[in-house]
Coordinates of C-alpha atoms and ligand atoms in Angstrom, one line a residue:
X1 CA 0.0 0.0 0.0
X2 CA 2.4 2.4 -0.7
X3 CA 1.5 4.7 -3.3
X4 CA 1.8 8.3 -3.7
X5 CA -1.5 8.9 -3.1
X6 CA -2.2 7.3 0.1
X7 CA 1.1 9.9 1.5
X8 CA -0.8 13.4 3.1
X9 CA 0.7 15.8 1.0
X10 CA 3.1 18.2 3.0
X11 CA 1.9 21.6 4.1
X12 CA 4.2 24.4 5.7
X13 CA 1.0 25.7 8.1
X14 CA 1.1 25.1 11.6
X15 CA 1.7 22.0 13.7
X16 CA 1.5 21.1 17.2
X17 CA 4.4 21.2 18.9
X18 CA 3.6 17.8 20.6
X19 CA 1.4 14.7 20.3
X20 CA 0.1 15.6 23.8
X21 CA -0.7 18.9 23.0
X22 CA -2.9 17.8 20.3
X23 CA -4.5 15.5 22.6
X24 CA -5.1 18.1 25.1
X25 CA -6.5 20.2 22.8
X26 CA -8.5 17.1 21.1
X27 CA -9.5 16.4 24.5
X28 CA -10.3 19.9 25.4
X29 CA -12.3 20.6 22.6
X30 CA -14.3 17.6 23.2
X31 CA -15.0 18.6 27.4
X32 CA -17.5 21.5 27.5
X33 CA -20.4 22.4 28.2
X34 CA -21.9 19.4 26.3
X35 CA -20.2 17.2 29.2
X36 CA -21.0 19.4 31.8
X37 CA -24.3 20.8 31.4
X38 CA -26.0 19.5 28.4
X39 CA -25.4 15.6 29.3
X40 CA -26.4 15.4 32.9
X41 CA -29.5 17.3 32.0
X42 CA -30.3 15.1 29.2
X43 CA -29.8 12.6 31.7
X44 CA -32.6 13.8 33.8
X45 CA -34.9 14.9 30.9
X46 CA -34.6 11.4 29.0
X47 CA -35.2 8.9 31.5
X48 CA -31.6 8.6 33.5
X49 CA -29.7 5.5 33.2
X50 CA -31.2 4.5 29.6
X51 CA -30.3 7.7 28.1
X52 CA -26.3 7.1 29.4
X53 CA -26.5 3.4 27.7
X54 CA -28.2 4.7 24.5
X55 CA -25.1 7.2 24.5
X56 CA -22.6 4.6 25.3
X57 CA -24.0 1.9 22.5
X58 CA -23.7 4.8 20.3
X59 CA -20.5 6.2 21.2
X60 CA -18.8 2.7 20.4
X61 CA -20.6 2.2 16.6
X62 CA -20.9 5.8 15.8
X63 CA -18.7 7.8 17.8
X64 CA -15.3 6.2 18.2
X65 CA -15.0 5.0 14.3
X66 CA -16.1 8.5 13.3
X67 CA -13.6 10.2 15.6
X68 CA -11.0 8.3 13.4
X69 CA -11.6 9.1 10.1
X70 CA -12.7 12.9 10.9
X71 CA -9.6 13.1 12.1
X72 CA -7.6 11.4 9.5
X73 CA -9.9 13.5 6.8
X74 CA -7.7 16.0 8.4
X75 CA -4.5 14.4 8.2
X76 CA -4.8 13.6 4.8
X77 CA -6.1 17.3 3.7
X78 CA -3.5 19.4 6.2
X79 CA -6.3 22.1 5.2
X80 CA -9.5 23.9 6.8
X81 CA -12.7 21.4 7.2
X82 CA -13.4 23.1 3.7
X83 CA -10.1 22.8 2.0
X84 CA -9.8 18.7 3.4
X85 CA -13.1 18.1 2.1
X86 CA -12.4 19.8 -1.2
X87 CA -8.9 17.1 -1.6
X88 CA -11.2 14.1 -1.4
X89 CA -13.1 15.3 -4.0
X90 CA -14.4 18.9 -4.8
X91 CA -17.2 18.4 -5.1
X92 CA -18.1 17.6 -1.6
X93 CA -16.2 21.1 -0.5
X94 CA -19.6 21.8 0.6
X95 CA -19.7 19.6 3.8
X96 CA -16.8 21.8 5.0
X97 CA -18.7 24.8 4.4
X98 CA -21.6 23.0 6.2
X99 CA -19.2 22.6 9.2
X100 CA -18.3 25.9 9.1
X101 CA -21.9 27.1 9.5
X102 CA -22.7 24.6 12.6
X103 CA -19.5 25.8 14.4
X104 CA -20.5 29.8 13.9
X105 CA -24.3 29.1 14.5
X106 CA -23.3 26.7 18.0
X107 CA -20.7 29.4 19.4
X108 CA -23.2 31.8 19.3
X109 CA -25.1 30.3 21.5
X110 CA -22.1 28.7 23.5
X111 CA -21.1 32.0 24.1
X112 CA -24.4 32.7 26.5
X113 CA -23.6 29.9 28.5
X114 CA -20.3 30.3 29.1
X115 CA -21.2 34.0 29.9
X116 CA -23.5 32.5 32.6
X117 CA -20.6 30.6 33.9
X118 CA -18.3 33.2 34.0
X119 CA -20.5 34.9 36.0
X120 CA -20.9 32.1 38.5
X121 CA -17.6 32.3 39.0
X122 CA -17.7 35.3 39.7
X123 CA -20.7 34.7 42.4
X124 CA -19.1 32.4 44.8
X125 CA -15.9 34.2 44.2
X126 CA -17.6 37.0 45.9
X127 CA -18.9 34.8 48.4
X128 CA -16.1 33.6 49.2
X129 CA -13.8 36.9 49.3
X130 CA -16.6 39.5 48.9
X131 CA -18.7 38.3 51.9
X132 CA -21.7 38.1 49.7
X133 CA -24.0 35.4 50.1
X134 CA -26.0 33.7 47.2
X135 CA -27.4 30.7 49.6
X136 CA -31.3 30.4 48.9
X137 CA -31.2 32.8 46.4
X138 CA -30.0 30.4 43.3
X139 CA -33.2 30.9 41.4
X140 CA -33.4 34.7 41.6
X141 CA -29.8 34.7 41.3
X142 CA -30.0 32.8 37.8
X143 CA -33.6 34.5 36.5
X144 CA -31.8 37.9 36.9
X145 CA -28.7 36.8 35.0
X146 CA -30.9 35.4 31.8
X147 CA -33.0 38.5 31.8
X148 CA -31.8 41.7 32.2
X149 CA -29.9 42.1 28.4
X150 CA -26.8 44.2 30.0
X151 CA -25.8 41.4 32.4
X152 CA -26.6 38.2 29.9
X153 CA -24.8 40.5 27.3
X154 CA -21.7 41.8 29.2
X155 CA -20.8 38.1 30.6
X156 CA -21.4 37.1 27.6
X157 CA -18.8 39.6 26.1
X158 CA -16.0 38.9 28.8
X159 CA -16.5 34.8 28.0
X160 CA -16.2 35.9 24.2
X161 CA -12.8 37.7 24.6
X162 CA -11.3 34.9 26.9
X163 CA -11.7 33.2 24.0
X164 CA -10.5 35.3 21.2
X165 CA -7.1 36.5 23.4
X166 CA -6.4 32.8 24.0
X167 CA -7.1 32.0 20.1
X168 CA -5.2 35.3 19.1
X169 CA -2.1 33.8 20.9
X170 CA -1.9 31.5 18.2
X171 CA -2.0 27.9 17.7
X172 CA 0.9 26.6 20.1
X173 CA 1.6 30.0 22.2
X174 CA -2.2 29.7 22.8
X175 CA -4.5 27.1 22.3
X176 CA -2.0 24.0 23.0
X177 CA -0.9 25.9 26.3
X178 CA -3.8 27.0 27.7
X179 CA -5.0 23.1 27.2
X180 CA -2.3 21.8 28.7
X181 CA -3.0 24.0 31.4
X182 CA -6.9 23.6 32.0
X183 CA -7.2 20.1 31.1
X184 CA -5.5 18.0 33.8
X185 CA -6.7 20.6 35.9
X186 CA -10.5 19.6 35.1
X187 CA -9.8 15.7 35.5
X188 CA -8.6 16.7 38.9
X189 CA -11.2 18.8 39.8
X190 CA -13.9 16.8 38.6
X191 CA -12.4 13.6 40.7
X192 CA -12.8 16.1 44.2
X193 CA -16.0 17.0 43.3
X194 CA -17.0 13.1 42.4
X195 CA -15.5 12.0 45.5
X196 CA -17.3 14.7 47.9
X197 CA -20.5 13.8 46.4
X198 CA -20.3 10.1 46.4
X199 CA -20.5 10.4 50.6
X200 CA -23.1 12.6 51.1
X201 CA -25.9 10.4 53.2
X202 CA -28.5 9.6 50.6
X203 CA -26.6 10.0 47.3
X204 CA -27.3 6.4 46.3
X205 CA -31.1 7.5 45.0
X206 CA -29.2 9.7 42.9
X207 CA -26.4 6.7 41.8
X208 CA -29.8 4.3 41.1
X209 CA -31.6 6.7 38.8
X210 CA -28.0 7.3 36.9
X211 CA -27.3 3.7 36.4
X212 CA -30.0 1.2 36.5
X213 CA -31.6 2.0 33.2
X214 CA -35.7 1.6 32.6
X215 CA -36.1 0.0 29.3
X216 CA -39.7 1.2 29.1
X217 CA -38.3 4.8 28.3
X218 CA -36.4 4.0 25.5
X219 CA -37.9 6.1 22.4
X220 CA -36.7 7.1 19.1
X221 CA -36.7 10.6 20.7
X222 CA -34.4 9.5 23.6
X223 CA -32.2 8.1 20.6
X224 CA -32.1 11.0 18.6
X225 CA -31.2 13.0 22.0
X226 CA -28.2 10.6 22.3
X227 CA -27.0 10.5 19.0
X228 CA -27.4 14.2 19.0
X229 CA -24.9 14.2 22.0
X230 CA -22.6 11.9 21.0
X231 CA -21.9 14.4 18.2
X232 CA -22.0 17.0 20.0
X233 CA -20.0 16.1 22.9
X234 CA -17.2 14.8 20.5
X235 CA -17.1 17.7 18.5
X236 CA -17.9 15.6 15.9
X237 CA -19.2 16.6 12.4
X238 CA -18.7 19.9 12.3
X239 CA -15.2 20.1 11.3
X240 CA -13.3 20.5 14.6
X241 CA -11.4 17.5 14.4
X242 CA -10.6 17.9 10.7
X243 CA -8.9 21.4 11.8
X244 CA -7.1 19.8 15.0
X245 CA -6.0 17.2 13.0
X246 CA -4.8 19.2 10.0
X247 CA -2.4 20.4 12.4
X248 CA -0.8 16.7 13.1
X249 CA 2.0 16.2 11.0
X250 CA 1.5 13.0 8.9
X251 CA 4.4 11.0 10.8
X252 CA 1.6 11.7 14.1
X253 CA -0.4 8.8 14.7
X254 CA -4.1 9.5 15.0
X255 CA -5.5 6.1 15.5
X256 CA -4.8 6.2 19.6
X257 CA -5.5 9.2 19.8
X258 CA -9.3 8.4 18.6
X259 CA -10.2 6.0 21.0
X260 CA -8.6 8.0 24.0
X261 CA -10.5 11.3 23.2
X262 CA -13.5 9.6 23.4
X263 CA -12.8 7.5 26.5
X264 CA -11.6 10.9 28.0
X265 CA -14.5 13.1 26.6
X266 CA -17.0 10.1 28.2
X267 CA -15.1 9.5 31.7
X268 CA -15.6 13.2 32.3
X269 CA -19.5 13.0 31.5
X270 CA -20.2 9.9 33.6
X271 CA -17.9 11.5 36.3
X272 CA -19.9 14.7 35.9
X273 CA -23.2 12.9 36.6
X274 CA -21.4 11.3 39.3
X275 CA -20.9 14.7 41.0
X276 CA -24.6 16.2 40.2
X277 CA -26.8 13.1 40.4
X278 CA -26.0 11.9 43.9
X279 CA -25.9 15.4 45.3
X280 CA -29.1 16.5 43.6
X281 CA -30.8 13.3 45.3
X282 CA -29.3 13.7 48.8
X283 CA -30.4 17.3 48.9
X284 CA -33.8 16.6 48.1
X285 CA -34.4 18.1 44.3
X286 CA -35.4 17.4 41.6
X287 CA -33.4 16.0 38.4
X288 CA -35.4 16.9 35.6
X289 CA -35.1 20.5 35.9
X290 CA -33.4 21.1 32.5
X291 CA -30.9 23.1 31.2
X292 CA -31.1 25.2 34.4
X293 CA -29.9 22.0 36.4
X294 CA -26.5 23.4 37.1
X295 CA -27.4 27.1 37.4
X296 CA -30.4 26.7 39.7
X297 CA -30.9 23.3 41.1
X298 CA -26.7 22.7 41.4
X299 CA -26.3 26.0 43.5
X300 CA -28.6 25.1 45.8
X301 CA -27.0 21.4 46.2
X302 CA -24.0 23.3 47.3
X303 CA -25.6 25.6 49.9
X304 CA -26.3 22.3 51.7
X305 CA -22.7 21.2 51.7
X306 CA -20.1 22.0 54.0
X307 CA -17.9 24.7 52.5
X308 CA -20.4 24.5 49.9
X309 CA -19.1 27.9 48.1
X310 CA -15.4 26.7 48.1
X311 CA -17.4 23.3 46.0
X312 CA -19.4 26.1 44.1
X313 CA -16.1 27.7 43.3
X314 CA -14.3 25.1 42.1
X315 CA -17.1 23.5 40.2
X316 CA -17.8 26.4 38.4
X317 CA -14.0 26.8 37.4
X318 CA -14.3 23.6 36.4
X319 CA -17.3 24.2 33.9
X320 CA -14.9 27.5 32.6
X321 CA -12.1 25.8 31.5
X322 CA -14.4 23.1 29.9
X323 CA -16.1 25.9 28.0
X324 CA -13.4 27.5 26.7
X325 CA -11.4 24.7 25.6
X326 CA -14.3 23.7 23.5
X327 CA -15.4 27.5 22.1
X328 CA -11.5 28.2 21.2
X329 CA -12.2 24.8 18.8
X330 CA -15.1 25.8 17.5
X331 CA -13.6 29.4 16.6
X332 CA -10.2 27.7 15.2
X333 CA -12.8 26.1 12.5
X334 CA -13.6 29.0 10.5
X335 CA -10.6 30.9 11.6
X336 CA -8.4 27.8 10.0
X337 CA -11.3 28.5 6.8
X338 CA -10.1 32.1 6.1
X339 CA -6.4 31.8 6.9
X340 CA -6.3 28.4 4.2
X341 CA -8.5 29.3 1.9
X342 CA -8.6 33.4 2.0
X343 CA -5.2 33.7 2.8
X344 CA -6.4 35.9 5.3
X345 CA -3.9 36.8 8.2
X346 CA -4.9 34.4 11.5
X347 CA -4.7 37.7 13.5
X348 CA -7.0 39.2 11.5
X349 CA -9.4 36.4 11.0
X350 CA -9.4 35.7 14.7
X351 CA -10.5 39.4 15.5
X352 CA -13.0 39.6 12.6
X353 CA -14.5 36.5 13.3
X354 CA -14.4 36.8 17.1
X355 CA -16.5 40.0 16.7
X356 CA -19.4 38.7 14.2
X357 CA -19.8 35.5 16.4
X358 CA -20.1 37.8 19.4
X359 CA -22.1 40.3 17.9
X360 CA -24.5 37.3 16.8
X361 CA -24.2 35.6 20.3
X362 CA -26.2 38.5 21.7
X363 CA -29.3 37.2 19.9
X364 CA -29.3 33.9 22.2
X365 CA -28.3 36.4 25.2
X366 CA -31.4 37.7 24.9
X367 CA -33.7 34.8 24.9
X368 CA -33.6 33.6 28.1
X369 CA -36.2 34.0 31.3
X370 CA -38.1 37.2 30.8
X371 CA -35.0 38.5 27.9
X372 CA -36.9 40.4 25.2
X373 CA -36.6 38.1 22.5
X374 CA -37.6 34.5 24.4
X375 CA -40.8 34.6 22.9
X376 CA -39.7 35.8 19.5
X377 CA -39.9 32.4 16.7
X378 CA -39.9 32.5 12.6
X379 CA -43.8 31.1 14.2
X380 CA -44.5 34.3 16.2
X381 CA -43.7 36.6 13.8
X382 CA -46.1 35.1 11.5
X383 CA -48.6 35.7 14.6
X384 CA -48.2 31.1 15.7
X385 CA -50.2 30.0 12.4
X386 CA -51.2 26.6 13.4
X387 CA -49.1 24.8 10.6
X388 CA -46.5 26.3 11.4
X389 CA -46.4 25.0 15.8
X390 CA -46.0 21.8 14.1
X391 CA -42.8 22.4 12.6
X392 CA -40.4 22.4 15.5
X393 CA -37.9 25.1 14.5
X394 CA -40.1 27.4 13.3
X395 CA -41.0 27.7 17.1
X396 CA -37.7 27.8 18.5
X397 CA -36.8 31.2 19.9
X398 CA -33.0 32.4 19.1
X399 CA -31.4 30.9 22.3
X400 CA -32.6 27.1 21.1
X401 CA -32.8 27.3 17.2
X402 CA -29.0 27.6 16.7
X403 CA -28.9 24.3 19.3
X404 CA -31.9 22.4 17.5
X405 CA -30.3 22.9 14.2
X406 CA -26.6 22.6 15.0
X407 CA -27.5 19.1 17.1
X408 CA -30.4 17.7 15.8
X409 CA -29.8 18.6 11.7
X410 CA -26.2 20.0 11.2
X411 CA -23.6 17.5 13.3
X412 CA -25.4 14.2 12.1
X413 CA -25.4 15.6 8.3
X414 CA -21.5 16.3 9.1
X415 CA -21.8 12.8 10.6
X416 CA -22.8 11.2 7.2
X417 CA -20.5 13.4 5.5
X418 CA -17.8 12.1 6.9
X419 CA -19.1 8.4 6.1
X420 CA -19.5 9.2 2.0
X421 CA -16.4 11.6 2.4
X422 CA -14.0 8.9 4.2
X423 CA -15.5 5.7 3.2
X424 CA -17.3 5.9 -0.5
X425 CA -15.0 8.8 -1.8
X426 CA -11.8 8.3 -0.6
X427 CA -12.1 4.9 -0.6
X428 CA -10.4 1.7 1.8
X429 CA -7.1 1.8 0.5
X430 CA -6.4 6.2 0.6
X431 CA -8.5 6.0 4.1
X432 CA -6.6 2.7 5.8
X433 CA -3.3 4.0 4.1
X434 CA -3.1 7.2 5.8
X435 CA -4.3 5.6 9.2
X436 CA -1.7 3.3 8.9
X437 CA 1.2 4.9 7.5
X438 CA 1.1 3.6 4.1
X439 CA 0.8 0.0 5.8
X440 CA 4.2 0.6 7.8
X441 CA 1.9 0.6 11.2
X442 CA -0.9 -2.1 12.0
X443 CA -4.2 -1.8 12.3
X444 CA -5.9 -5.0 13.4
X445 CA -9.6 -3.9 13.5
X446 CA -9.0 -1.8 10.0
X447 CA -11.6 -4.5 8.3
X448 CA -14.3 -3.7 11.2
X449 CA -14.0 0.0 10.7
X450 CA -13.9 0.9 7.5
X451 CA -17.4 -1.5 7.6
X452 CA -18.9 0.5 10.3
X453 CA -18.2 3.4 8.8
X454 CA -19.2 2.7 5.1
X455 CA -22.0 0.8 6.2
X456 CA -23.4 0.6 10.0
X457 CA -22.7 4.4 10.9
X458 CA -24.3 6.1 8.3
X459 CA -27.3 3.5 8.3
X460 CA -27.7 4.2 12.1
X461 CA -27.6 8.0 11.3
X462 CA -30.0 8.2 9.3
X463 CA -32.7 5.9 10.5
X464 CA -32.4 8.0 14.3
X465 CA -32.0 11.2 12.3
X466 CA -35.2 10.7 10.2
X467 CA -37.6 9.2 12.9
X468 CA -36.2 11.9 15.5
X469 CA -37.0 14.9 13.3
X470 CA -40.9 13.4 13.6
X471 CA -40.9 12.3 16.5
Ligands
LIG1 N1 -17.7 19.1 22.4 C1 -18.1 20.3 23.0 C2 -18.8 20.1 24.3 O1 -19.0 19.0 24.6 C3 -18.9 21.2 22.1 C4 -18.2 21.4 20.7 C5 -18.8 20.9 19.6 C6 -17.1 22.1 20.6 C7 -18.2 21.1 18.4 C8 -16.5 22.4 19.4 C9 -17.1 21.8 18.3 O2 -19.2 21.0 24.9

């Protein structure tokens, strides 16, 4: 197997300085808010347990063999999602561009979030240091931060420019240091907070409804859910790990690296659950409270612990760095577009596109509680026609659409796109030959993957992708 063609043609852009940074990065990118905040309230919104062994059954068939090839996609193409895309064969440059899309439409709405968690931060920083209180107050607390537009919009900001400065810094100065950095840090975290929750009195309520799963829940839509995560939570189809691993040099082996991001990416979900579920049960609440489970129901877990705002503190840290590491990835995508394919200077694609995503992010800042746009749908402007409340995006306000669309529509398209891009364009022997080094390095389940992912994965896809849209 060793033709030209199956050799990544050699590129003089950046590279990671080593294979750990990448796979802090990798791993970065992948821990966020999607591990953090989206999962465990997916857990409680989808039936506990079952949900986390859909996710799992899926992570192995669709997530771990699709890790691989988005990643060797970007091996192969040393380009932009775009520009990789555009090598296998130009005419499927346009599931770049759709990757491109997805990562601008979910940082927009990333951006709110990880506003609200800066400013948590913030909170039990103050209570800490500041002598301000927020015990019993987490509701009001929260409902003030998602309405009133100048303190949704200004978190909102400071999140954004973390971001950008760390992004600006460039790929090694920046985004492989300040992974290094953050991610060991979060494992560690996460393991004190696991640990602290595991022995509150009455936290095994909490471990039953997280592990013993209740087969009579399971529904297309609690699949679609999952598979929607599993993309999500990976960063997978949008691009991201075409761009991370466009920056591997093609003497880097990606093939480990695939099944440890996801093992990584999943230990810190369950381990997150770990923390919240126990504690959520042992305080007495509820687990089903949705996407305000960390920001209302969490904060008042913590009031009830012993040095519950030094826990609040370093939870909340914890969520940061997640968040970040994730939002710098999703900003390198169409930064890594415009440098490669504009020849655009990175420090003024950075800037340029770090302001339009923030400027757009302020639409989901203002859709949350009583914010000014949280009733405001394509539906409502057209005065809620009755056809229309049928058509679920049509009735989304701007805080969920970009989520709905980005999850639910955009990542499992990428998903198939990387199926017809990796396995019926480029084809078993370009795909296996740049996974294995032109055949100099083994890969004993080669066979079983490039089947799932020609066959099984995209078959999966679309059947939950289809049924979930009308279900
Ligand atoms: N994986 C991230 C998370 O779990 C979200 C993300 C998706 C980041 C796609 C970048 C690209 O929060």
């Amino acid at each position: 197997m060793s033709n030209a063609s199956t050799t990544p043609p050699v590129s003089h852009r950046g590279h990671w300085k080593s294979q750990f940074g990448f796979l802090m990065a990798a791993i970065g990118s992948a821990i966020g808010l999607g591990n953090l905040w989206r999962f465990p309230y997916l857990v409680g919104t989808n039936g506990g347990a079952i949900f986390v062994l859909v996710y799992l059954v899926l992570l192995a068939i669709v997530g771990i063999p699709l890790m691989l090839t988005e990643i060797t996609i970007g091996q192969y193409g040393q380009s932009d999602a775009l520009g990789s895309y555009k090598k296998i064969h130009p005419k499927v440059s346009f599931f770049g561009a759709m990757g491109i899309l997805a990562a601008v439409l979910m940082l927009s709405f990333y951006g709110t979030i990880g506003g609200w968690v800066t400013y948590y931060v913030g909170v039990y920083f103050m209570a800490i240091f500041g002598g301000t209180n927020p015990a019993g107050k987490s509701m009001e607390v929260f409902s003030e931060l998602i309405s009133v537009p100048s303190l949704s919009i200004s978190w909102h900001l400071v999140f954004m420019l973390a971001c950008i400065v760390i992004v600006l810094g460039g790929l090694q100065k920046g985004t492989e240091r300040a992974n290094k950095i953050m991610i060991p840090l979060l494992f560690f975290s996460l393991l004190i907070l696991g640990f602290a929750a595991m022995t509150l009195p009455g936290s095994s309520e909490g471990l039953s409804f997280y592990l013993k799963p209740d087969f009579s829940k399971l529904s297309f839509s609690v699949l679609g859910s999952a598979l929607g995560q599993v993309f999500f939570s990976l960063s997978l189809g949008m691009g991201t790990m075409i761009t991370y691993g466009s920056y591997l040099s093609k003497k880097q082996s990606g093939k480990k690296n695939s099944v440890v991001i996801p093992i990584c990416d999943t230990l810190a979900a369950l381990l997150a659950g770990l923390v919240i579920f126990p504690a959520v049960f042992a305080t007495g609440m509820k687990p089903g409270s949705g996407p305000g489970l960390i920001f209302v129901t969490l904060p008042e877990v913590f009031n009830k612990l012993p040095g519950g705002n030094y826990i609040g503190l370093i939870f909340f840290v914890t969520v940061l760095f997640a968040a970040i590491s994730s939002a710098i990835s999703a900003l390198e995508i169409p930064v890594a577009y415009l440098v490669d394919q504009k020849k655009v200077k990175r420090q003024s694609a950075v800037l340029w596109l770090g302001l339009a995503i923030t400027l757009l992010g302020i639409l989901p800042s203002l859709s949350n509680g009583n914010g000014p746009l949280t009733q405001f749908s394509i539906s409502a402007l057209f005065g809620n026609p009755e056809w229309m409340k049928s058509i679920k995006f049509l009735t989304l306000n701007p805080f969920d659409l970009p989520d709905y669309i980005v999850s639910y529509i955009l990542l499992p398209l990428g998903g198939l796109a990387l199926c017809i891009g990796g396995a019926w364009i480029m084809g078993k022997e370009k795909l296996l030959g740049v996974i294995t080094h032109n055949g100099t390095k083994p890969f004993k389940l080669g066979n079983l993957y490039f089947t799932i992912i020609k066959y099984i994965a995209p078959i999966a896809i679309l059947i939950i992708f289809v049924q979930s849209l009308f279900s």
